[in-house]
């Protein structure tokens, strides 16, 4: 993977973490046990420190960056959706940042909260634990339901499994010229969009 030292400081990646070869890590970056970092993620620890705690995931095209002496932290089992931007902020344990959301300087997302897709969390906003946050600028809408909390946990567990699957089986390959008629699909019946989970629950 593109891993870069700057001013003598190198990224640190736990051996049980999976960082995709097309992610970029620079400088003062810590990737903890069981983490997953997806293709095209950019973790730039060239000013402030970036910390991914155990079991967290950072998905495709995310950007994590910060200011000197301000850590950007994703706590244990934090879940950062595709193309989100985190800048000098803290994402609490088991919280989820939705796709294309932005979380700004000194903001804190409370434990188990969910920031909706495309939300803009202003600098210094403090989100209490267990809340749904949405909008531009973001506002706390309401407490999460039990179903939403459970859906988030299942989604994060699937990324724990993906880190292990990727470490074990992901490798470069040549594409096939045509599809195998017996080609299998990945079967993961519990991994569904939140809207589908709501329908199933009635």
mmCIF file of C-alpha atoms in Angstrom:
data_model
loop_
_atom_site.group_PDB
_atom_site.id
_atom_site.type_symbol
_atom_site.label_atom_id
_atom_site.label_comp_id
_atom_site.label_asym_id
_atom_site.label_seq_id
_atom_site.Cartn_x
_atom_site.Cartn_y
_atom_site.Cartn_z
ATOM 1 C CA UNK A 1 0.000 0.000 0.000
ATOM 2 C CA UNK A 2 1.179 3.591 -0.436
ATOM 3 C CA UNK A 3 2.541 4.277 3.067
ATOM 4 C CA UNK A 4 4.702 7.369 3.469
ATOM 5 C CA UNK A 5 7.085 8.573 6.139
ATOM 6 C CA UNK A 6 7.332 12.338 6.689
ATOM 7 C CA UNK A 7 9.848 14.095 8.955
ATOM 8 C CA UNK A 8 10.862 10.656 10.223
ATOM 9 C CA UNK A 9 7.309 9.692 11.319
ATOM 10 C CA UNK A 10 5.765 6.524 9.855
ATOM 11 C CA UNK A 11 2.243 5.078 9.982
ATOM 12 C CA UNK A 12 1.615 2.201 12.400
ATOM 13 C CA UNK A 13 -0.689 -0.631 11.268
ATOM 14 C CA UNK A 14 -1.655 -3.505 13.549
ATOM 15 C CA UNK A 15 -1.059 -6.899 11.895
ATOM 16 C CA UNK A 16 -4.740 -7.851 12.231
ATOM 17 C CA UNK A 17 -5.901 -4.699 10.419
ATOM 18 C CA UNK A 18 -6.534 -4.644 6.687
ATOM 19 C CA UNK A 19 -5.498 -1.563 4.718
ATOM 20 C CA UNK A 20 -6.270 -1.817 1.012
ATOM 21 C CA UNK A 21 -3.253 -1.442 -1.296
ATOM 22 C CA UNK A 22 -4.904 1.584 -2.944
ATOM 23 C CA UNK A 23 -5.409 3.514 0.307
ATOM 24 C CA UNK A 24 -2.835 6.194 1.210
ATOM 25 C CA UNK A 25 -1.387 6.632 4.706
ATOM 26 C CA UNK A 26 1.019 9.456 5.511
ATOM 27 C CA UNK A 27 2.981 10.100 8.680
ATOM 28 C CA UNK A 28 1.384 10.109 12.125
ATOM 29 C CA UNK A 29 -1.338 7.502 11.563
ATOM 30 C CA UNK A 30 -2.329 4.615 13.846
ATOM 31 C CA UNK A 31 -4.535 1.790 12.544
ATOM 32 C CA UNK A 32 -5.638 -0.488 15.372
ATOM 33 C CA UNK A 33 -6.492 -4.182 15.609
ATOM 34 C CA UNK A 34 -9.168 -5.530 13.275
ATOM 35 C CA UNK A 35 -9.653 -2.234 11.422
ATOM 36 C CA UNK A 36 -10.627 -2.028 7.753
ATOM 37 C CA UNK A 37 -9.418 0.784 5.468
ATOM 38 C CA UNK A 38 -10.918 0.717 1.976
ATOM 39 C CA UNK A 39 -9.563 1.645 -1.480
ATOM 40 C CA UNK A 40 -8.888 5.343 -2.143
ATOM 41 C CA UNK A 41 -9.125 6.321 1.533
ATOM 42 C CA UNK A 42 -6.616 9.053 2.416
ATOM 43 C CA UNK A 43 -5.322 9.260 5.990
ATOM 44 C CA UNK A 44 -2.968 12.241 6.065
ATOM 45 C CA UNK A 45 -1.079 12.465 9.318
ATOM 46 C CA UNK A 46 1.232 15.207 8.059
ATOM 47 C CA UNK A 47 -0.140 17.856 10.483
ATOM 48 C CA UNK A 48 -2.239 16.220 13.237
ATOM 49 C CA UNK A 49 -2.352 12.616 14.416
ATOM 50 C CA UNK A 50 -4.964 10.203 13.028
ATOM 51 C CA UNK A 51 -6.087 7.273 15.183
ATOM 52 C CA UNK A 52 -8.362 4.386 14.210
ATOM 53 C CA UNK A 53 -9.180 2.392 17.312
ATOM 54 C CA UNK A 54 -9.898 -1.336 17.350
ATOM 55 C CA UNK A 55 -12.569 -2.610 14.972
ATOM 56 C CA UNK A 56 -13.252 0.704 13.240
ATOM 57 C CA UNK A 57 -13.630 1.005 9.484
ATOM 58 C CA UNK A 58 -12.948 3.792 6.987
ATOM 59 C CA UNK A 59 -14.587 3.217 3.642
ATOM 60 C CA UNK A 60 -13.808 4.144 0.041
ATOM 61 C CA UNK A 61 -12.722 7.724 -0.801
ATOM 62 C CA UNK A 62 -12.814 8.975 2.805
ATOM 63 C CA UNK A 63 -10.438 11.761 3.830
ATOM 64 C CA UNK A 64 -9.065 12.051 7.379
ATOM 65 C CA UNK A 65 -6.876 15.052 8.206
ATOM 66 C CA UNK A 66 -6.396 17.618 10.950
ATOM 67 C CA UNK A 67 -4.434 20.453 12.519
ATOM 68 C CA UNK A 68 -1.153 20.137 14.421
ATOM 69 C CA UNK A 69 -1.610 18.899 17.996
ATOM 70 C CA UNK A 70 -5.285 18.020 17.390
ATOM 71 C CA UNK A 71 -5.953 14.303 16.988
ATOM 72 C CA UNK A 72 -8.550 13.012 14.536
ATOM 73 C CA UNK A 73 -9.903 9.913 16.284
ATOM 74 C CA UNK A 74 -12.327 7.158 15.331
ATOM 75 C CA UNK A 75 -13.012 5.266 18.532
ATOM 76 C CA UNK A 76 -13.597 1.529 18.851
ATOM 77 C CA UNK A 77 -16.034 0.144 16.253
ATOM 78 C CA UNK A 78 -16.530 3.548 14.649
ATOM 79 C CA UNK A 79 -17.949 3.265 11.144
ATOM 80 C CA UNK A 80 -17.041 5.878 8.504
ATOM 81 C CA UNK A 81 -19.167 5.672 5.339
ATOM 82 C CA UNK A 82 -18.031 6.127 1.758
ATOM 83 C CA UNK A 83 -16.514 9.529 0.874
ATOM 84 C CA UNK A 84 -16.958 11.039 4.339
ATOM 85 C CA UNK A 85 -14.516 13.737 5.491
ATOM 86 C CA UNK A 86 -13.246 13.934 9.073
ATOM 87 C CA UNK A 87 -11.126 16.932 10.070
ATOM 88 C CA UNK A 88 -9.617 17.302 13.552
ATOM 89 C CA UNK A 89 -12.662 15.710 15.199
ATOM 90 C CA UNK A 90 -13.604 12.747 17.365
ATOM 91 C CA UNK A 91 -16.057 10.008 16.419
ATOM 92 C CA UNK A 92 -17.225 8.133 19.513
ATOM 93 C CA UNK A 93 -17.261 4.429 20.151
ATOM 94 C CA UNK A 94 -19.731 2.546 17.926
ATOM 95 C CA UNK A 95 -20.849 5.736 16.126
ATOM 96 C CA UNK A 96 -21.545 5.877 12.380
ATOM 97 C CA UNK A 97 -20.747 8.689 9.956
ATOM 98 C CA UNK A 98 -22.892 8.394 6.826
ATOM 99 C CA UNK A 99 -21.783 8.585 3.217
ATOM 100 C CA UNK A 100 -20.514 11.995 2.045
ATOM 101 C CA UNK A 101 -20.928 13.521 5.516
ATOM 102 C CA UNK A 102 -18.415 16.099 6.781
ATOM 103 C CA UNK A 103 -17.367 16.390 10.431
ATOM 104 C CA UNK A 104 -15.370 19.523 11.209
ATOM 105 C CA UNK A 105 -12.748 20.699 13.705
ATOM 106 C CA UNK A 106 -13.260 19.940 17.411
ATOM 107 C CA UNK A 107 -16.650 18.330 16.734
ATOM 108 C CA UNK A 108 -17.443 15.295 18.879
ATOM 109 C CA UNK A 109 -19.886 12.580 17.845
ATOM 110 C CA UNK A 110 -21.215 10.787 20.911
ATOM 111 C CA UNK A 111 -21.049 7.060 21.500
ATOM 112 C CA UNK A 112 -23.451 5.082 19.333
ATOM 113 C CA UNK A 113 -24.780 8.106 17.418
ATOM 114 C CA UNK A 114 -25.469 8.129 13.677
ATOM 115 C CA UNK A 115 -24.671 11.084 11.405
ATOM 116 C CA UNK A 116 -26.848 10.821 8.287
ATOM 117 C CA UNK A 117 -25.468 10.790 4.760
ATOM 118 C CA UNK A 118 -24.488 14.216 3.378
ATOM 119 C CA UNK A 119 -24.757 15.928 6.789
ATOM 120 C CA UNK A 120 -22.429 18.825 7.647
ATOM 121 C CA UNK A 121 -21.371 18.776 11.296
ATOM 122 C CA UNK A 122 -20.066 22.221 12.178
ATOM 123 C CA UNK A 123 -16.861 22.895 14.086
ATOM 124 C CA UNK A 124 -17.146 22.332 17.843
ATOM 125 C CA UNK A 125 -20.585 20.683 17.671
ATOM 126 C CA UNK A 126 -21.038 18.165 20.495
ATOM 127 C CA UNK A 127 -23.471 15.362 19.667
ATOM 128 C CA UNK A 128 -24.796 13.440 22.691
ATOM 129 C CA UNK A 129 -24.653 9.629 22.739
ATOM 130 C CA UNK A 130 -27.262 7.597 20.876
ATOM 131 C CA UNK A 131 -28.649 10.341 18.631
ATOM 132 C CA UNK A 132 -29.591 10.701 14.967
ATOM 133 C CA UNK A 133 -27.993 13.765 13.381
ATOM 134 C CA UNK A 134 -28.847 15.113 9.906
ATOM 135 C CA UNK A 135 -28.903 18.235 7.762
ATOM 136 C CA UNK A 136 -26.779 21.117 6.495
ATOM 137 C CA UNK A 137 -25.852 22.348 8.998
ATOM 138 C CA UNK A 138 -26.435 19.207 11.037
ATOM 139 C CA UNK A 139 -28.943 19.159 13.870
ATOM 140 C CA UNK A 140 -29.739 16.516 16.453
ATOM 141 C CA UNK A 141 -33.102 15.118 15.354
ATOM 142 C CA UNK A 142 -33.974 12.467 17.933
ATOM 143 C CA UNK A 143 -32.722 9.454 19.880
ATOM 144 C CA UNK A 144 -31.976 6.379 17.792
ATOM 145 C CA UNK A 145 -34.454 3.524 17.833
ATOM 146 C CA UNK A 146 -33.425 0.069 19.014
ATOM 147 C CA UNK A 147 -33.697 -1.088 15.408
ATOM 148 C CA UNK A 148 -31.310 1.623 14.174
ATOM 149 C CA UNK A 149 -28.794 0.779 16.888
ATOM 150 C CA UNK A 150 -28.957 -2.924 16.018
ATOM 151 C CA UNK A 151 -28.641 -2.209 12.270
ATOM 152 C CA UNK A 152 -25.471 -0.184 12.866
ATOM 153 C CA UNK A 153 -23.876 -2.953 14.928
ATOM 154 C CA UNK A 154 -24.592 -5.583 12.253
ATOM 155 C CA UNK A 155 -23.097 -3.314 9.583
ATOM 156 C CA UNK A 156 -19.904 -2.794 11.557
ATOM 157 C CA UNK A 157 -19.596 -6.503 12.252
ATOM 158 C CA UNK A 158 -19.721 -7.140 8.508
ATOM 159 C CA UNK A 159 -16.646 -4.886 8.159
ATOM 160 C CA UNK A 160 -14.876 -6.845 10.898
ATOM 161 C CA UNK A 161 -15.510 -9.932 8.780
ATOM 162 C CA UNK A 162 -14.432 -8.103 5.614
ATOM 163 C CA UNK A 163 -11.074 -7.200 7.185
ATOM 164 C CA UNK A 164 -10.489 -10.893 7.936
ATOM 165 C CA UNK A 165 -11.738 -12.003 4.482
ATOM 166 C CA UNK A 166 -9.501 -9.455 2.780
ATOM 167 C CA UNK A 167 -6.409 -10.442 4.758
ATOM 168 C CA UNK A 168 -7.065 -14.075 3.890
ATOM 169 C CA UNK A 169 -8.188 -13.951 0.244
ATOM 170 C CA UNK A 170 -7.876 -10.531 -1.444
ATOM 171 C CA UNK A 171 -5.207 -10.524 -4.185
ATOM 172 C CA UNK A 172 -4.626 -8.985 -7.602
ATOM 173 C CA UNK A 173 -5.983 -10.991 -10.534
ATOM 174 C CA UNK A 174 -6.604 -10.920 -14.248
ATOM 175 C CA UNK A 175 -10.283 -10.442 -15.187
ATOM 176 C CA UNK A 176 -12.159 -13.283 -16.842
ATOM 177 C CA UNK A 177 -13.052 -12.984 -20.539
ATOM 178 C CA UNK A 178 -16.602 -14.123 -19.837
ATOM 179 C CA UNK A 179 -18.658 -15.040 -16.809
ATOM 180 C CA UNK A 180 -18.657 -18.573 -15.461
ATOM 181 C CA UNK A 181 -22.279 -19.831 -15.729
ATOM 182 C CA UNK A 182 -21.919 -21.267 -12.197
ATOM 183 C CA UNK A 183 -20.624 -17.972 -10.784
ATOM 184 C CA UNK A 184 -21.681 -17.651 -7.157
ATOM 185 C CA UNK A 185 -22.975 -14.570 -5.333
ATOM 186 C CA UNK A 186 -21.935 -13.490 -1.862
ATOM 187 C CA UNK A 187 -24.650 -14.585 0.540
ATOM 188 C CA UNK A 188 -25.087 -12.254 3.524
ATOM 189 C CA UNK A 189 -28.808 -12.200 4.338
ATOM 190 C CA UNK A 190 -28.444 -9.995 7.434
ATOM 191 C CA UNK A 191 -26.668 -7.157 5.595
ATOM 192 C CA UNK A 192 -29.416 -4.940 4.151
ATOM 193 C CA UNK A 193 -30.158 -1.199 3.824
ATOM 194 C CA UNK A 194 -31.868 0.373 6.839
ATOM 195 C CA UNK A 195 -35.034 0.894 4.769
ATOM 196 C CA UNK A 196 -35.173 -2.847 4.069
ATOM 197 C CA UNK A 197 -34.541 -3.677 7.732
ATOM 198 C CA UNK A 198 -37.526 -1.478 8.636
ATOM 199 C CA UNK A 199 -39.747 -3.247 6.090
ATOM 200 C CA UNK A 200 -38.764 -6.650 7.424
ATOM 201 C CA UNK A 201 -39.564 -5.553 10.959
ATOM 202 C CA UNK A 202 -43.034 -4.447 9.822
#
